[in-house]
Amino acid sequence: MSTHQSPTRALPSHAMPGWRLDNAHPGRGARVVHDDVLGYPRLVADIGGTYARFGLVQGPDNQLCHVHKLLVADYADPALAVRAYLARLADDGVAVKPPVAAAIAIATPIV
């Protein structure tokens, strides 16, 4: 039995603000990384039964901006809705880099 175990719990938010455990590579152990390694902008989405709401966070001290609401029924899947949101920003003349990360909440029934 190995005496080395990879951390599997989240770091307490007060312990190291901005830092988190990254377990994305099983077998290599967890590593602690700072959220700023991901870069910006970051896409944030809330996809419900009727509407999908999208926005961007463009830096570590920025609030959510460029918020738009799209009808879910207009898109066959979430990826198409994301593309439509980004195209709408371009159509509105908003110059943003492609998102480097995303947090997407999707409503679904619990059975």
mmCIF file of C-alpha atoms in Angstrom:
data_model
loop_
_atom_site.group_PDB
_atom_site.id
_atom_site.type_symbol
_atom_site.label_atom_id
_atom_site.label_comp_id
_atom_site.label_asym_id
_atom_site.label_seq_id
_atom_site.Cartn_x
_atom_site.Cartn_y
_atom_site.Cartn_z
ATOM 1 C CA MET A 1 0.000 0.000 0.000
ATOM 2 C CA SER A 2 1.346 3.405 -0.962
ATOM 3 C CA THR A 3 1.930 5.961 1.776
ATOM 4 C CA HIS A 4 1.540 8.828 -0.705
ATOM 5 C CA GLN A 5 -1.985 9.962 -1.452
ATOM 6 C CA SER A 6 -3.055 12.711 -3.822
ATOM 7 C CA PRO A 7 -5.153 15.475 -2.267
ATOM 8 C CA THR A 8 -8.765 15.134 -3.293
ATOM 9 C CA ARG A 9 -10.488 17.886 -1.328
ATOM 10 C CA ALA A 10 -10.843 21.523 -2.211
ATOM 11 C CA LEU A 11 -8.567 24.042 -0.561
ATOM 12 C CA PRO A 12 -10.350 26.204 2.008
ATOM 13 C CA SER A 13 -11.069 29.570 0.366
ATOM 14 C CA HIS A 14 -9.483 31.454 3.284
ATOM 15 C CA ALA A 15 -6.285 29.384 3.169
ATOM 16 C CA MET A 16 -4.957 30.531 -0.190
ATOM 17 C CA PRO A 17 -7.310 32.926 -2.026
ATOM 18 C CA GLY A 18 -7.167 32.418 -5.793
ATOM 19 C CA TRP A 19 -5.535 29.001 -5.499
ATOM 20 C CA ARG A 20 -7.170 25.630 -6.135
ATOM 21 C CA LEU A 21 -6.384 21.934 -6.526
ATOM 22 C CA ASP A 22 -6.111 20.662 -10.085
ATOM 23 C CA ASN A 23 -6.871 16.941 -10.362
ATOM 24 C CA ALA A 24 -7.248 17.029 -14.146
ATOM 25 C CA HIS A 25 -4.477 14.510 -14.761
ATOM 26 C CA PRO A 26 -5.201 11.297 -12.823
ATOM 27 C CA GLY A 27 -2.124 9.260 -12.061
ATOM 28 C CA ARG A 28 0.165 12.277 -11.849
ATOM 29 C CA GLY A 29 -1.270 13.518 -8.563
ATOM 30 C CA ALA A 30 -2.935 16.801 -7.815
ATOM 31 C CA ARG A 31 -1.222 20.121 -8.163
ATOM 32 C CA VAL A 32 -2.044 23.485 -6.700
ATOM 33 C CA VAL A 33 -2.532 26.189 -9.316
ATOM 34 C CA HIS A 34 -3.555 29.826 -9.250
ATOM 35 C CA ASP A 35 -6.689 30.806 -11.149
ATOM 36 C CA ASP A 36 -4.791 33.493 -13.069
ATOM 37 C CA VAL A 37 -2.944 30.768 -15.003
ATOM 38 C CA LEU A 38 -6.109 30.346 -17.042
ATOM 39 C CA GLY A 39 -6.061 33.929 -18.238
ATOM 40 C CA TYR A 40 -8.949 36.027 -19.475
ATOM 41 C CA PRO A 41 -11.580 36.533 -20.755
ATOM 42 C CA ARG A 42 -13.714 33.829 -19.182
ATOM 43 C CA LEU A 43 -17.179 32.935 -20.415
ATOM 44 C CA VAL A 44 -19.950 32.562 -17.836
ATOM 45 C CA ALA A 45 -23.300 31.020 -18.781
ATOM 46 C CA ASP A 46 -26.562 29.997 -17.146
ATOM 47 C CA ILE A 47 -28.613 27.816 -19.473
ATOM 48 C CA GLY A 48 -32.161 27.288 -18.286
ATOM 49 C CA GLY A 49 -35.236 25.765 -19.843
ATOM 50 C CA THR A 50 -36.267 28.942 -21.677
ATOM 51 C CA TYR A 51 -33.299 31.311 -21.736
ATOM 52 C CA ALA A 52 -29.513 31.044 -21.900
ATOM 53 C CA ARG A 53 -27.715 33.949 -20.261
ATOM 54 C CA PHE A 54 -24.116 34.668 -21.203
ATOM 55 C CA GLY A 55 -21.480 37.107 -20.011
ATOM 56 C CA LEU A 56 -17.725 37.638 -19.857
ATOM 57 C CA VAL A 57 -15.261 38.302 -17.070
ATOM 58 C CA GLN A 58 -12.326 40.148 -18.611
ATOM 59 C CA GLY A 59 -9.894 40.320 -15.710
ATOM 60 C CA PRO A 60 -9.329 39.301 -12.088
ATOM 61 C CA ASP A 61 -10.934 42.458 -10.683
ATOM 62 C CA ASN A 62 -13.668 42.862 -13.315
ATOM 63 C CA GLN A 63 -17.354 42.218 -12.933
ATOM 64 C CA LEU A 64 -19.476 40.279 -15.381
ATOM 65 C CA CYS A 65 -19.971 42.315 -18.568
ATOM 66 C CA HIS A 66 -21.526 42.008 -22.034
ATOM 67 C CA VAL A 67 -24.486 40.077 -20.647
ATOM 68 C CA HIS A 68 -26.972 38.788 -23.242
ATOM 69 C CA LYS A 69 -29.996 36.530 -23.028
ATOM 70 C CA LEU A 70 -30.806 34.079 -25.847
ATOM 71 C CA LEU A 71 -33.793 31.775 -26.346
ATOM 72 C CA VAL A 72 -32.765 28.165 -25.734
ATOM 73 C CA ALA A 73 -35.253 26.880 -28.343
ATOM 74 C CA ASP A 74 -33.320 28.726 -31.070
ATOM 75 C CA TYR A 75 -30.238 26.494 -30.661
ATOM 76 C CA ALA A 76 -29.794 22.748 -31.090
ATOM 77 C CA ASP A 77 -27.084 22.506 -28.413
ATOM 78 C CA PRO A 78 -25.153 24.672 -25.922
ATOM 79 C CA ALA A 79 -22.126 25.020 -28.214
ATOM 80 C CA LEU A 80 -24.265 26.680 -30.887
ATOM 81 C CA ALA A 81 -25.664 29.091 -28.302
ATOM 82 C CA VAL A 82 -22.118 29.988 -27.179
ATOM 83 C CA ARG A 83 -21.108 30.628 -30.802
ATOM 84 C CA ALA A 84 -24.197 32.802 -31.312
ATOM 85 C CA TYR A 85 -23.376 34.812 -28.184
ATOM 86 C CA LEU A 86 -19.792 35.422 -29.324
ATOM 87 C CA ALA A 87 -21.002 36.342 -32.832
ATOM 88 C CA ARG A 88 -23.461 38.809 -31.303
ATOM 89 C CA LEU A 89 -20.611 40.487 -29.423
ATOM 90 C CA ALA A 90 -18.689 40.836 -32.689
ATOM 91 C CA ASP A 91 -21.798 42.202 -34.427
ATOM 92 C CA ASP A 92 -22.168 44.746 -31.613
ATOM 93 C CA GLY A 93 -18.572 45.865 -32.225
ATOM 94 C CA VAL A 94 -17.247 44.455 -28.948
ATOM 95 C CA ALA A 95 -13.582 43.582 -29.407
ATOM 96 C CA VAL A 96 -12.813 40.640 -27.127
ATOM 97 C CA LYS A 97 -10.355 37.795 -27.351
ATOM 98 C CA PRO A 98 -11.839 34.293 -27.505
ATOM 99 C CA PRO A 99 -12.591 32.995 -23.993
ATOM 100 C CA VAL A 100 -9.849 30.859 -22.463
ATOM 101 C CA ALA A 101 -12.143 29.218 -19.916
ATOM 102 C CA ALA A 102 -15.844 28.841 -19.205
ATOM 103 C CA ALA A 103 -18.220 28.120 -16.331
ATOM 104 C CA ILE A 104 -21.564 26.895 -17.623
ATOM 105 C CA ALA A 105 -24.555 25.997 -15.460
ATOM 106 C CA ILE A 106 -27.190 23.916 -17.243
ATOM 107 C CA ALA A 107 -30.641 23.306 -15.762
ATOM 108 C CA THR A 108 -31.736 19.698 -15.909
ATOM 109 C CA PRO A 109 -34.375 17.651 -14.102
ATOM 110 C CA ILE A 110 -33.221 15.586 -11.157
ATOM 111 C CA VAL A 111 -34.565 12.049 -11.275
#
